[in-house]
Amino acid sequence: MSRELLVRVENLRKSYVANGNAYDALRHASGTVLAGDRVAVVGRTGSGKSTLLHLLAGLDAPSSGSISWPGLGPQRDLRPGKIGVVFQSPSLVPWLDVTENLILPLLLCNRPDNVSILAAAALDRFELGHLATRLPEELSGGQAQRVSMARATMTGPSLVLADEPTGQLDLETGTHLMDALFEWADHTGAALVVATHDPGIAARFTTKWQVDQGSLITPTELLS
Amino acid sequence: MIIAWLSGLLRTRSGRIIGIVAGIVVAVALLADLGTFIQGSAATMTSRAVATAPIDWQVQVLPGSDKAAIRQAITDAAPTSSIFEVGYADVASFEFKSDTCIQVTGAGKALGLDATYIATLPSGFRILAGDTSGAVLLQQTAANLHAAPGDTVVVHKDSGDVSILITGIVDLLTADTIFQPIGVPVGSAPQAPPDNAVIVPLDQWQKLFGSVGTAAVASAHLQLHTVLDHASLPADPSAAFISVTNAGHNLEARVAGTALLANNLAVQLDAARGDAIYARVLFLFLGAPGIVLACLLTMALAASGEQRRRRDQSLLRLRGATASAILTIALVEALAIGGTGALTGAIAAALSGPLFGLPVQGRGRLLWSALAIFAGIGLAVLALLVPSVSSLFRQSVASARQTLGGNRIPLWERLFLDIICLGLAALVFWQTAASGYQVVLATEGVTAVSIDYTAFLAPVLLWIGSALLGMRIVRALLTYGRQTVEAAVMPLSGALAPIIASSLKRQRGRLARSTAFVALAVGFAVSTGVFNTTYQGQARVDALLTNGADVTVTGTRLAPADLIKDQLAALPGVTAAQFMQHRFAYVGTDLQDIYGIDPKTIGSATAMANAYFGNGNAQATLATLAATPSAVLVSDETVTDFQLNLGDPINLRLQGPDGAYQSVPFIFSGIVREFPTAPRDSFLIANASYIAAMTGVPGAEVGLLKTKGDAKSVKLAAAELAKAYPGMRVSELGDAAHIIGSSLTAIDLAGLTSLELTFAVILALGATGLMLALGLADRRRGFAILTAIGAKPRQVAAFIASETAVVLGLGTLIGIVVGGLVAQVLVVILQGVFDPPPEQLAVPWPYLAAVGTAILVVTGITLANGVRQASEKPMQHMRELT
């Protein structure tokens, strides 16, 4: 049975200008993400992993090339309903507690029914029950990252993009977090694209995309 | 490192720095402009007082004294610009024999004036007919004698009769002063000027009455009228009063036993110094809240960057910067920002000065600009350095991470400081209102001036208490009224309402502070606007009181205004015309002005304020007058002096058709305190029809015209009609405002008003726009996160608009209430400014509507900009603001 094509990128390039000089953060990037895919994006710091994830999430526009989301619909409706995003930096809304941060994506999608039940389930899934009423400023970096992960799954998205989700966690906690994420993805059939430095985490993914100095090398290219 | 730090600040915190600089600019400009105004207005009051003094000093040479020595003493005591010898002599009567009859007056005076006197002091004389080259008769005397220029009048005096040729007729405008008794105790009842007098050249006077310079002449004496050198007077009325009073004392010591002094200039300055102090009090009551608000706003703007400052300092410490290095950086930052803001503010104040009638340069401007610059730099140090010191020595790691903070119940709230302040304000206000005291007490003739500073407590406590109560209300509403808040923001936020209500609750500390700022700024605009409008209204009432009506036609006994009443009433632009008698009546030996009116219709042409009457009810008093033909209203002073009770019969002596005084019975029916055209001291009000019937003189000397549109054109038309009648004068409201020199309401405070109103708008816009913008800037990362996880611009706008609605809605509501209360308190406390006191507050609806619109426009722009910034490049904001 053929899987649904969620994202297609073709010859993407993303340039930035810094100190009057233009440089490519990402170039010649092509690839696809299908429903249920497990993609690890690996590469050195500053290689362009985050840029790629932001482009896949529709958060940024490419300088050239094309990107489309055939299985997810128009770009304006991607987040938070179709794509859940976990950012590398702290990304919880500071003036909402953990539970409110979790239900926020549902309300942004205008899905106010059963939000408490869904939030409770997510808290349980990611072992965050004891933090339910804490404010972001009362959480450690790792705890905040777990809440971000849980929030990314709240709307039942078809694709979760996570940028270094275990970067601030110890090995055991990181493993638990990824277990929970995989379990949730297996259950829902969602695709996962996760940028990571951790070879152990990367090894759990069926597909690896290597980003090196702005160039994306997909499995096909790796084989060739 | 310092330069690198400052340039980094400019690059990355330019918005916040501009905000702080703007706050300092406003505070400095307001202080510099207000200070310059106060200094300038004091100088204006002095020059006006000087201009209104008819003769600075009248020095009466006592019989047998050496006038040359006294003249020398005068020049030694004070710098003078001219000294005139003036002869005074009593005459038994004046007589004029015409072709048909002989007219003889009662006793009178003969005044001998130096030839240059009238040319030097022209404002005291109004030439009605002929010229002043020879003997001139006073208007009343000419009327009594039926004499005209070219006629010969016989002067009956002790040493024999003499005939003098009359060359002119004048109205002696300063008769009260010129004929005042000199050397009587302070507080003695004023003496009316003589009804009959002739002015003759001094050499002719000396021939008639002999030289009185060195020899005693029982019925004649000499005065030296002195004009002081006004250029040497201090600009401040109080200082000028002390200077002139002390110079007078010096002269009195020099001429003791040989001459007596009437220090008229000191009397005029005495009145002005009270007004000058009132101007300073106004500055404190009206201007100080604006300056304090600008300072608080600046400090709030600085405080809004506190989190980032804490993080910056933590970074510096991590990289090895010592505490002293961090403090040096903070001090340089404060001085750079403060210096820039203070200098810009002083320059802005000077350049905008002409808009408010203020000078661009000058000593006052320089002094107050320097003061304001120092204050501005001090403010920057207070706003920027003190928090740095505080966070450097007291900050913990946990507190450095706090982004919400301030949600604990503050100490003042637990101590109910707001309620206590409001309670005390009410108590002080009640005491003030009940006792009816004056804030400024400048006792006549006493150099010391007392200001009751406790009066300041009521508005100060009201401001503080209201701001704190506003914060308490906002905190309580957001904490305990979640359902109400949710319902209120639902139209703006839809499904997001519950989470936005939670968000507002978490930010209640910050929102309460922002609301308090908006409330204070709106309150300042409302109180300033209402007070100033009420003040302007009262200034018009004051002018109306002085002039009588929009246009007033003042006739004489021989040519009363009602001679042309039909023509006056028919003039284009005249909507109502009323005519009243203005005569003189003796109450015992006291000569007072008496006004005969038609109580039923007088109000159609001029305002009949409740404050004019002792019972505070104009309608009832006039009804009483109308119901009792012989009723008379008298002044408080007369009631006291003659121990009158309501209903007491009182006999007044009024002039009959032949000019002789005859007794007319009246009934004391009420107290009158002020009345259009009436003098400030004692006067009487009665029914015109009764006076006419009892005296046999029916004319009404004064015509009061109410106009629609341009009073000046009505004045010109009326003057055209009046010119056929000698002595008939026409004046309009605008003239009166320039004439009243000693009353504060008459002093041109338009500059202060426009200054305050302009700064009120700036502060209102600053408090709403800047606070909102910086509030949004502080939370830009949060809004970027919202966008990054998928919030649409309208959903981000729902968050921002909801809190804006809370801050602006509650702030405006509280501000309007506070502003109204403060204006009411100010009007009651500053009763001395108003003459008469206002019956109700005047609300400047167009101004308030303009302020409201400006606030809405600025808020809308800020909001749209905030949403745009949050919705564009969210990842960039998240990276930059981490």
Short mmCIF file of C-alpha atoms in Angstrom, two decimals, chain B residues 24-33 334-350 365-381:
data_model
loop_
_atom_site.label_atom_id
_atom_site.label_comp_id
_atom_site.label_asym_id
_atom_site.label_seq_id
_atom_site.Cartn_x
_atom_site.Cartn_y
_atom_site.Cartn_z
CA ILE B 24 12.78 62.54 30.13
CA VAL B 25 12.15 65.01 27.29
CA VAL B 26 8.52 65.41 28.36
CA ALA B 27 9.35 65.80 32.06
CA VAL B 28 12.13 68.31 31.39
CA ALA B 29 10.15 70.31 28.83
CA LEU B 30 7.11 70.50 31.12
CA LEU B 31 9.21 71.62 34.08
CA ALA B 32 11.17 74.18 32.02
CA ASP B 33 8.05 75.63 30.40
CA ALA B 334 22.20 56.78 32.71
CA LEU B 335 24.19 59.97 32.14
CA ALA B 336 24.21 59.53 28.36
CA ILE B 337 20.47 58.85 28.20
CA GLY B 338 19.64 61.47 30.84
CA GLY B 339 21.87 64.10 29.23
CA THR B 340 20.42 63.50 25.79
CA GLY B 341 16.83 63.55 27.06
CA ALA B 342 17.37 66.57 29.32
CA LEU B 343 19.08 68.68 26.66
CA THR B 344 16.51 67.72 24.04
CA GLY B 345 13.73 68.52 26.50
CA ALA B 346 15.16 71.94 27.34
CA ILE B 347 15.61 72.79 23.66
CA ALA B 348 12.14 71.49 22.81
CA ALA B 349 10.68 73.59 25.63
CA ALA B 350 12.48 76.72 24.44
CA ARG B 365 14.12 80.53 30.62
CA LEU B 366 17.82 79.97 31.29
CA LEU B 367 17.31 79.40 34.99
CA TRP B 368 14.46 76.96 34.60
CA SER B 369 16.09 75.16 31.68
CA ALA B 370 19.21 74.59 33.79
CA LEU B 371 17.09 73.38 36.68
CA ALA B 372 15.08 71.08 34.43
CA ILE B 373 18.24 69.65 32.82
CA PHE B 374 19.65 68.76 36.24
CA ALA B 375 16.33 67.25 37.22
CA GLY B 376 16.21 65.25 33.97
CA ILE B 377 19.67 63.80 34.49
CA GLY B 378 18.75 63.01 38.08
CA LEU B 379 15.65 61.25 36.85
CA ALA B 380 17.70 59.13 34.42
CA VAL B 381 20.09 58.16 37.20
#
